[in-house]
Tab-separated table of C-alpha atoms in Angstrom:
chain	number	residue	atom	x	y	z
C	10	MET	CA	16.818	-9.690	24.981
C	11	ARG	CA	20.062	-9.940	22.987
C	12	ARG	CA	18.099	-10.532	19.747
C	13	ARG	CA	15.921	-7.477	20.385
C	14	THR	CA	18.999	-5.338	21.065
C	15	ILE	CA	20.522	-6.373	17.724
C	16	GLU	CA	17.264	-5.712	15.894
C	17	LEU	CA	16.887	-2.249	17.387
C	18	ALA	CA	20.516	-1.439	16.547
C	19	LEU	CA	19.818	-2.293	12.914
C	20	VAL	CA	16.734	-0.070	13.008
C	21	LEU	CA	18.811	2.861	14.260
C	22	VAL	CA	21.480	2.314	11.608
C	23	ALA	CA	18.795	2.316	8.926
C	24	ALA	CA	17.292	5.503	10.321
C	25	MET	CA	20.672	7.237	10.225
C	26	ALA	CA	21.044	6.216	6.580
C	27	VAL	CA	17.718	7.848	5.753
C	28	GLU	CA	18.781	11.115	7.382
C	29	ALA	CA	22.111	11.075	5.543
C	30	ARG	CA	20.294	10.988	2.203
C	31	GLU	CA	18.013	13.894	2.984
C	32	ALA	CA	20.156	16.911	2.077
C	33	SER	CA	20.953	15.694	-1.419
C	34	LEU	CA	17.487	14.342	-2.186
C	35	ARG	CA	15.587	17.394	-1.049
C	36	ALA	CA	17.170	19.545	-3.750
C	37	ARG	CA	16.758	16.898	-6.397
C	38	GLU	CA	14.394	17.582	-9.266
C	39	ALA	CA	11.745	15.106	-10.323
C	40	ILE	CA	12.802	12.078	-12.352
C	41	TYR	CA	10.657	11.148	-15.330
C	42	CYS	CA	10.563	8.303	-17.723
C	43	ALA	CA	8.896	8.414	-21.151
C	44	PRO	CA	7.649	10.992	-21.778
C	45	VAL	CA	9.763	13.594	-20.001
C	46	THR	CA	8.168	16.842	-18.801
C	47	ARG	CA	8.961	19.247	-15.992
C	48	MET	CA	7.534	18.860	-12.507
C	49	GLU	CA	7.343	21.567	-9.851
C	50	ALA	CA	6.704	21.087	-6.152
C	51	TRP	CA	3.098	21.789	-5.209
C	52	GLU	CA	2.762	25.422	-4.170
C	53	GLY	CA	1.168	26.424	-0.918
C	54	ALA	CA	1.434	22.966	0.654
C	55	LYS	CA	1.673	23.002	4.433
C	56	VAL	CA	3.223	20.465	6.763
C	57	PRO	CA	0.252	18.406	7.967
C	58	PRO	CA	0.139	16.701	11.374
C	59	LEU	CA	1.408	13.136	11.570
C	60	GLN	CA	-2.152	11.994	12.134
C	61	THR	CA	-5.259	13.522	10.617
C	62	LYS	CA	-7.260	15.409	13.210
C	63	GLY	CA	-10.655	16.941	12.633
C	64	GLY	CA	-11.267	17.947	9.047
C	65	THR	CA	-14.240	17.079	6.926
C	66	PRO	CA	-16.248	13.972	7.813
C	67	ALA	CA	-15.635	10.844	5.770
C	68	PRO	CA	-18.043	10.430	2.844
C	69	ALA	CA	-20.946	8.014	3.212
C	70	THR	CA	-20.361	4.516	1.855
C	71	ALA	CA	-22.389	1.415	1.152
C	72	GLU	CA	-20.715	-1.696	2.582
C	73	GLY	CA	-21.062	-5.350	1.765
C	74	ASP	CA	-19.512	-8.799	1.995
C	75	PHE	CA	-19.075	-11.256	-0.856
C	76	VAL	CA	-18.370	-14.899	-0.028
C	77	VAL	CA	-16.433	-16.964	-2.566
C	78	LYS	CA	-17.184	-20.670	-2.190
C	79	ASP	CA	-14.242	-23.108	-2.280
C	80	PHE	CA	-11.686	-20.477	-3.171
C	81	ARG	CA	-8.525	-22.140	-4.482
C	82	PHE	CA	-5.219	-20.455	-3.698
C	83	ARG	CA	-2.311	-20.548	-6.104
C	84	ASP	CA	-0.435	-23.145	-4.037
C	85	GLY	CA	-3.402	-25.533	-4.144
C	86	GLU	CA	-4.862	-24.816	-0.703
C	87	THR	CA	-8.586	-24.132	-0.538
C	88	LEU	CA	-10.928	-22.276	1.781
C	89	PRO	CA	-14.585	-23.370	1.865
C	90	GLU	CA	-15.707	-19.769	2.266
C	91	LEU	CA	-13.552	-16.720	1.562
C	92	ARG	CA	-15.196	-13.496	2.744
C	93	LEU	CA	-14.324	-10.299	0.893
C	94	HIS	CA	-15.467	-7.063	2.480
C	95	TYR	CA	-15.889	-3.932	0.411
C	96	ALA	CA	-17.328	-0.444	0.453
C	97	THR	CA	-18.590	1.611	-2.472
C	98	LEU	CA	-19.173	5.289	-3.158
C	99	GLY	CA	-21.277	6.630	-6.005
C	100	LYS	CA	-23.344	4.560	-8.393
C	101	PRO	CA	-22.473	2.552	-11.506
C	102	ALA	CA	-23.187	4.162	-14.872
C	103	ARG	CA	-23.935	1.814	-17.761
C	104	ASP	CA	-23.678	1.995	-21.520
C	105	ALA	CA	-26.334	0.839	-23.973
C	106	ALA	CA	-25.203	-2.768	-23.529
C	107	GLY	CA	-25.547	-2.545	-19.748
C	108	ARG	CA	-21.812	-2.535	-19.011
C	109	VAL	CA	-20.480	-0.439	-16.139
C	110	THR	CA	-18.384	2.406	-17.538
C	111	ASN	CA	-17.320	4.468	-14.508
C	112	ALA	CA	-15.823	1.999	-12.014
C	113	VAL	CA	-12.645	2.828	-10.075
C	114	VAL	CA	-10.871	0.494	-7.650
C	115	LEU	CA	-8.591	1.772	-4.884
C	116	LEU	CA	-6.181	-0.790	-3.399
C	117	HIS	CA	-4.793	-0.345	0.105
C	118	GLY	CA	-1.395	-1.070	1.613
C	119	THR	CA	-0.060	-3.799	3.906
C	120	GLY	CA	-2.017	-3.900	7.150
C	121	GLY	CA	-4.560	-1.385	5.871
C	122	SER	CA	-8.075	-1.606	4.495
C	123	GLY	CA	-10.282	0.151	2.002
C	124	ALA	CA	-11.435	2.437	4.814
C	125	GLN	CA	-8.037	4.203	4.780
C	126	PHE	CA	-9.123	6.062	1.625
C	127	LEU	CA	-11.919	7.792	3.544
C	128	ALA	CA	-9.409	9.878	5.525
C	129	ALA	CA	-9.532	13.616	4.894
C	130	GLN	CA	-6.102	13.807	3.226
C	131	PHE	CA	-7.363	11.452	0.512
C	132	ALA	CA	-11.154	11.626	0.295
C	133	GLY	CA	-11.224	15.347	1.012
C	134	GLU	CA	-8.966	15.982	-1.980
C	135	LEU	CA	-10.561	13.616	-4.493
C	136	PHE	CA	-14.154	12.546	-3.784
C	137	GLY	CA	-15.993	15.875	-3.506
C	138	ALA	CA	-18.113	17.731	-6.030
C	139	GLY	CA	-16.000	18.740	-9.010
C	140	GLN	CA	-12.932	16.866	-7.738
C	141	LEU	CA	-11.040	14.264	-9.756
C	142	LEU	CA	-12.910	11.231	-8.410
C	143	ASP	CA	-16.202	12.999	-7.773
C	144	THR	CA	-18.574	10.343	-6.417
C	145	ALA	CA	-21.377	11.836	-8.502
C	146	LYS	CA	-19.366	10.819	-11.568
C	147	TYR	CA	-17.487	7.667	-10.551
C	148	TYR	CA	-18.436	4.349	-8.962
C	149	ILE	CA	-15.605	3.888	-6.453
C	150	ILE	CA	-14.914	0.450	-4.970
C	151	LEU	CA	-12.816	0.076	-1.810
C	152	PRO	CA	-12.102	-3.621	-1.187
C	153	ASP	CA	-10.333	-5.135	1.802
C	154	GLY	CA	-7.661	-7.596	0.665
C	155	ILE	CA	-7.470	-11.160	1.894
C	156	GLY	CA	-6.076	-11.110	5.419
C	157	HIS	CA	-6.991	-7.435	5.916
C	158	GLY	CA	-9.794	-5.329	7.313
C	159	LYS	CA	-13.092	-7.206	7.477
C	160	SER	CA	-12.136	-9.818	4.876
C	161	SER	CA	-11.206	-13.378	5.879
C	162	LYS	CA	-7.965	-13.527	7.873
C	163	PRO	CA	-6.037	-15.834	10.213
C	164	SER	CA	-7.408	-14.241	13.390
C	165	ASP	CA	-10.930	-15.324	12.414
C	166	GLY	CA	-10.071	-18.720	13.902
C	167	LEU	CA	-7.744	-20.705	11.658
C	168	HIS	CA	-4.669	-18.884	12.994
C	169	ALA	CA	-1.505	-20.381	11.436
C	170	LYS	CA	-3.628	-22.941	9.572
C	171	PHE	CA	-5.048	-20.183	7.361
C	172	PRO	CA	-3.947	-20.638	3.715
C	173	GLN	CA	-0.643	-18.921	2.878
C	174	TYR	CA	-2.056	-16.362	0.463
C	175	ASP	CA	0.079	-14.205	-1.829
C	176	TYR	CA	-0.469	-11.161	-4.037
C	177	ASP	CA	-1.704	-13.262	-6.964
C	178	ASP	CA	-4.372	-14.751	-4.696
C	179	MET	CA	-5.385	-11.311	-3.469
C	180	VAL	CA	-5.758	-9.959	-7.010
C	181	ALA	CA	-7.678	-13.052	-8.149
C	182	ALA	CA	-10.074	-12.622	-5.220
C	183	HIS	CA	-10.678	-8.970	-6.064
C	184	HIS	CA	-11.315	-9.931	-9.681
C	185	ALA	CA	-13.996	-12.340	-8.442
C	186	LEU	CA	-15.478	-9.561	-6.304
C	187	LEU	CA	-15.739	-7.246	-9.313
C	188	GLU	CA	-17.459	-9.963	-11.325
C	189	HIS	CA	-19.929	-10.324	-8.445
C	190	LEU	CA	-20.559	-6.559	-8.567
C	191	GLY	CA	-21.191	-6.746	-12.310
C	192	VAL	CA	-18.043	-4.803	-13.226
C	193	GLU	CA	-16.353	-6.103	-16.367
C	194	HIS	CA	-14.035	-3.167	-16.946
C	195	LEU	CA	-12.404	-0.465	-14.823
C	196	ARG	CA	-11.755	3.159	-15.618
C	197	LEU	CA	-8.862	3.183	-13.142
C	198	ILE	CA	-6.956	1.110	-10.606
C	199	LEU	CA	-5.062	3.228	-8.076
C	200	GLY	CA	-2.971	1.366	-5.526
C	201	THR	CA	-0.799	2.447	-2.602
C	202	SER	CA	2.233	0.485	-1.323
C	203	MET	CA	1.018	-3.133	-1.389
C	204	GLY	CA	-1.824	-1.857	-3.563
C	205	CYS	CA	0.824	-0.346	-5.848
C	206	MET	CA	2.302	-3.808	-6.311
C	207	HIS	CA	-1.174	-5.244	-6.830
C	208	ALA	CA	-1.684	-2.685	-9.606
C	209	PHE	CA	1.273	-4.176	-11.497
C	210	VAL	CA	-0.075	-7.690	-10.936
C	211	TRP	CA	-3.495	-6.555	-12.197
C	212	GLY	CA	-1.966	-4.983	-15.287
C	213	GLU	CA	-0.154	-8.179	-16.213
C	214	THR	CA	-2.837	-10.701	-15.221
C	215	TYR	CA	-5.840	-8.880	-16.696
C	216	PRO	CA	-4.271	-6.498	-19.241
C	217	GLU	CA	-7.566	-5.550	-20.940
C	218	PHE	CA	-9.563	-5.078	-17.740
C	219	MET	CA	-8.674	-1.445	-17.038
C	220	ASP	CA	-8.056	1.805	-18.913
C	221	ALA	CA	-5.461	3.187	-16.507
C	222	LEU	CA	-3.174	2.223	-13.628
C	223	MET	CA	-1.754	4.550	-10.988
C	224	PRO	CA	0.751	2.664	-8.801
C	225	LEU	CA	1.974	4.745	-5.839
C	226	ALA	CA	5.036	3.818	-3.727
C	227	CYS	CA	6.497	0.484	-4.808
C	228	GLN	CA	8.944	-1.183	-7.192
C	229	PRO	CA	8.075	-3.174	-10.352
C	230	ALA	CA	10.435	-5.967	-9.274
C	231	GLN	CA	10.726	-8.637	-6.606
C	232	ILE	CA	11.293	-7.512	-3.032
C	233	ALA	CA	15.003	-7.870	-2.317
C	234	GLY	CA	17.902	-6.090	-0.612
C	235	ARG	CA	17.066	-3.890	2.376
C	236	ASN	CA	13.339	-4.071	1.631
C	237	ARG	CA	13.394	-7.847	1.997
C	238	ILE	CA	15.595	-7.642	5.110
C	239	TRP	CA	13.320	-5.395	7.170
C	240	ARG	CA	10.286	-7.472	6.155
C	241	LYS	CA	12.027	-10.656	7.248
C	242	MET	CA	13.042	-8.969	10.502
C	243	VAL	CA	9.373	-8.192	11.171
C	244	MET	CA	8.421	-11.830	10.570
C	245	ASP	CA	11.349	-13.172	12.598
C	246	ALA	CA	10.485	-10.885	15.515
C	247	ILE	CA	7.066	-12.526	15.724
C	248	ARG	CA	8.151	-16.101	15.069
C	249	ASN	CA	11.046	-15.954	17.547
C	250	ASP	CA	8.919	-14.644	20.398
C	251	PRO	CA	8.346	-17.680	22.686
C	252	GLU	CA	4.786	-16.483	23.237
C	253	TRP	CA	3.953	-16.882	19.546
C	254	LYS	CA	3.733	-20.664	20.082
C	255	GLY	CA	3.597	-21.520	16.400
C	256	GLY	CA	0.629	-19.228	15.932
C	257	GLU	CA	-1.546	-20.840	18.594
C	258	TYR	CA	-1.032	-18.208	21.302
C	259	ALA	CA	-3.576	-17.496	24.029
C	260	ALA	CA	-2.276	-13.941	24.427
C	261	GLU	CA	-0.551	-11.793	21.806
C	262	PRO	CA	3.281	-12.141	21.685
C	263	LYS	CA	3.806	-8.538	22.729
C	264	GLN	CA	7.619	-8.491	22.576
C	265	GLY	CA	7.581	-9.671	18.972
C	266	LEU	CA	4.843	-7.214	18.034
C	267	ARG	CA	6.683	-4.358	19.708
C	268	THR	CA	9.821	-5.063	17.653
C	269	ALA	CA	7.708	-5.403	14.498
C	270	LEU	CA	6.132	-2.006	15.149
C	271	ASP	CA	9.594	-0.497	15.748
C	272	LEU	CA	10.634	-1.625	12.288
C	273	LEU	CA	7.402	-0.544	10.613
C	274	LEU	CA	7.681	2.916	12.147
C	275	ILE	CA	11.196	3.429	10.801
C	276	ALA	CA	10.311	2.014	7.377
C	277	GLY	CA	7.412	4.416	7.038
C	278	SER	CA	9.177	7.433	8.527
C	279	ALA	CA	9.824	10.795	6.881
C	280	PRO	CA	12.834	12.507	8.528
C	281	LEU	CA	12.050	16.069	7.449
C	282	LEU	CA	8.404	15.877	8.504
C	283	MET	CA	9.250	14.259	11.834
C	284	GLN	CA	11.958	16.810	12.611
C	285	LYS	CA	9.567	19.675	11.938
C	286	THR	CA	6.587	18.131	13.698
C	287	LEU	CA	8.538	16.635	16.630
C	288	PRO	CA	11.289	19.228	17.198
C	289	THR	CA	12.146	18.262	20.784
C	290	ARG	CA	13.052	15.076	22.641
C	291	ASP	CA	9.887	15.313	24.707
C	292	ALA	CA	7.702	15.676	21.604
C	293	ALA	CA	9.362	12.685	19.942
C	294	ASP	CA	9.050	10.543	23.067
C	295	LYS	CA	5.391	11.508	23.462
C	296	TYR	CA	4.680	10.638	19.841
C	297	LEU	CA	6.348	7.235	20.238
C	298	ASP	CA	4.263	6.463	23.341
C	299	GLU	CA	1.096	7.466	21.498
C	300	TYR	CA	2.100	5.414	18.466
C	301	PHE	CA	2.379	2.205	20.466
C	302	ALA	CA	-0.734	2.965	22.495
C	303	ALA	CA	-2.709	3.366	19.273
C	304	ARG	CA	-1.231	0.444	17.325
C	305	MET	CA	-0.805	-2.375	19.855
C	306	PRO	CA	-4.463	-2.865	20.851
C	307	GLY	CA	-6.246	-4.978	18.297
C	308	LEU	CA	-3.034	-5.958	16.479
C	309	ASP	CA	-2.886	-9.689	15.789
C	310	ALA	CA	0.485	-11.380	15.313
C	311	ASN	CA	-0.715	-14.006	12.822
C	312	ASP	CA	-2.517	-11.403	10.723
C	313	LEU	CA	0.590	-9.197	10.585
C	314	LEU	CA	2.869	-12.130	9.818
C	315	TYR	CA	0.674	-13.244	6.922
C	316	GLN	CA	0.297	-9.694	5.605
C	317	VAL	CA	4.053	-9.200	5.372
C	318	ASN	CA	4.729	-12.703	4.067
C	319	ALA	CA	2.214	-12.276	1.216
C	320	SER	CA	4.885	-10.348	-0.707
C	321	ARG	CA	7.294	-13.306	-0.734
C	322	ASN	CA	6.950	-14.193	-4.444
C	323	TYR	CA	5.933	-10.836	-5.912
C	324	ASP	CA	7.885	-10.241	-9.118
C	325	PRO	CA	6.185	-8.456	-12.028
C	326	LEU	CA	9.493	-7.764	-13.779
C	327	PRO	CA	9.373	-10.614	-16.344
C	328	GLY	CA	5.884	-9.631	-17.522
C	329	LEU	CA	5.922	-5.838	-17.619
C	330	GLU	CA	5.476	-5.810	-21.401
C	331	LYS	CA	2.073	-7.447	-20.940
C	332	ILE	CA	0.616	-4.247	-19.470
C	333	ARG	CA	-1.667	-2.448	-21.936
C	334	ALA	CA	-3.259	0.178	-19.693
C	335	ARG	CA	-1.996	3.752	-19.456
C	336	VAL	CA	0.329	3.990	-16.458
C	337	MET	CA	1.128	6.945	-14.210
C	338	TYR	CA	3.630	5.579	-11.688
C	339	VAL	CA	4.598	7.798	-8.744
C	340	ASN	CA	7.178	7.396	-5.966
C	341	SER	CA	8.546	9.961	-3.510
C	342	ALA	CA	12.208	10.785	-2.878
C	343	ASP	CA	11.993	10.407	0.917
C	344	ASP	CA	10.557	6.877	0.780
C	345	PHE	CA	12.749	4.616	2.939
C	346	ILE	CA	11.143	1.525	1.409
C	347	ASN	CA	11.548	2.605	-2.232
C	348	PRO	CA	14.556	4.964	-2.343
C	349	PRO	CA	15.076	6.549	-5.780
C	350	GLU	CA	18.796	5.839	-5.849
C	351	LEU	CA	18.029	2.159	-6.540
C	352	GLY	CA	17.217	3.193	-10.111
C	353	ILE	CA	14.952	0.177	-10.594
C	354	ALA	CA	11.705	2.016	-11.212
C	355	GLU	CA	12.886	4.480	-13.862
C	356	ARG	CA	14.850	1.766	-15.665
C	357	GLU	CA	12.221	-0.958	-15.764
C	358	ILE	CA	9.080	1.117	-16.317
C	359	ARG	CA	10.422	1.940	-19.785
C	360	ARG	CA	9.342	-1.569	-20.741
C	361	VAL	CA	5.695	-0.542	-20.347
C	362	ALA	CA	4.542	1.212	-23.507
C	363	GLY	CA	3.680	4.868	-22.883
C	364	ALA	CA	4.112	4.654	-19.105
C	365	LYS	CA	5.205	7.716	-17.166
C	366	PHE	CA	7.234	7.583	-13.957
C	367	VAL	CA	7.579	10.437	-11.464
C	368	VAL	CA	9.713	10.863	-8.352
C	369	ILE	CA	8.304	13.622	-6.151
C	370	PRO	CA	11.132	15.586	-4.485
C	371	ILE	CA	11.291	15.919	-0.705
C	372	SER	CA	9.371	18.945	0.547
C	373	ASP	CA	7.313	20.094	3.484
C	374	ALA	CA	4.375	18.297	1.862
C	375	THR	CA	5.890	14.807	1.474
C	376	HIS	CA	5.418	12.088	4.076
C	377	GLY	CA	8.043	9.482	3.195
C	378	HIS	CA	6.455	6.216	2.164
C	379	GLY	CA	3.090	7.549	3.315
C	380	THR	CA	3.067	10.270	0.659
C	381	HIS	CA	0.937	7.849	-1.319
C	382	THR	CA	-2.190	8.738	0.642
C	383	TRP	CA	-1.683	12.538	0.768
C	384	ALA	CA	-3.471	13.239	-2.476
C	385	ALA	CA	-2.713	16.966	-2.552
C	386	VAL	CA	0.903	16.106	-3.348
C	387	TRP	CA	0.259	14.028	-6.470
C	388	LYS	CA	-3.305	14.634	-7.644
C	389	GLY	CA	-2.049	16.708	-10.580
C	390	TYR	CA	-0.647	13.496	-12.050
C	391	LEU	CA	-3.965	11.739	-11.519
C	392	ALA	CA	-5.638	14.553	-13.452
C	393	GLU	CA	-3.147	14.030	-16.286
C	394	LEU	CA	-3.815	10.290	-16.317
C	395	LEU	CA	-7.598	10.648	-16.354
C	396	ALA	CA	-7.445	13.231	-19.133
C	397	ALA	CA	-5.316	11.049	-21.409
C	398	LYS	CA	-6.952	9.151	-24.262
């Protein structure tokens, strides 16, 4: 109980720090790096609900599973069969040599899956007729990363004996999936949060594989400082719950998961949006109850632990100059996880030739860290990226 009290106190201190930044950041203009142009807040944007309700139905997808035999992880561990789940929209177009020319990969965040991109705030803004990623024009691939969605993960049965995968392993597995699908080159990789970090790994590991990268909501450097601390607190909350039992639990360690969800909620929060959408104590309390009711069922402690721990050795900083693709890199000013005052992104992205970095100012349209999946806020930059030669 004492440990949980300390953890929750740290969460509240962090939340107060976010609110203290708000007044100055909201008035702040966009930050750009090479080249510099002016950015205006999107006009006519409304404050959306915290969760998408109703709206247009998700577009139809074709789904599949690809099994990699004897997949070798970077640390030497192997898995006899690694299952990679994916969904696709649209159809591949081929040139005279039979090569796919219109493939786009969208990479999800920690704990997510490719299905997250079918939500109305993303698909409804990008996948329709005449929109930027019109499925009549592009072949869109939505993979689930290792340990996520319907791909192989600890909860399938190996529990804590599942290989300790990292971001390099996840990117290597997706590269194998694309080879299986007959895709030798990508028009675009767009990644959100963890997928943002994967985009940097892709750009360095396979620099000629894609025309363009659009990383959304991350840093091009190892996870350190406060970002590392809250991640470690999530992992410690699970590992220190007596019911975790080294990963061989009969029932989920609910106390550890509850603390982990506390931390994840604060890390992903957007103070302005929450204040406007939850203006009373009763509304905030009701939202919190609904949040836990929605998130706790089906949540697996080993899966979450592995998902967070996969970032442990991420560090693209030494190899940024290897990136050859065009880069449109976008963060938002109200992102607790990637606050602009760190200065890391705008300083280091200059090492990538021709890259452009944008910080979207706080507005009624931003969603903190989650701004990455509200395409109406940043799709103008995607249009700019796709139009570039």
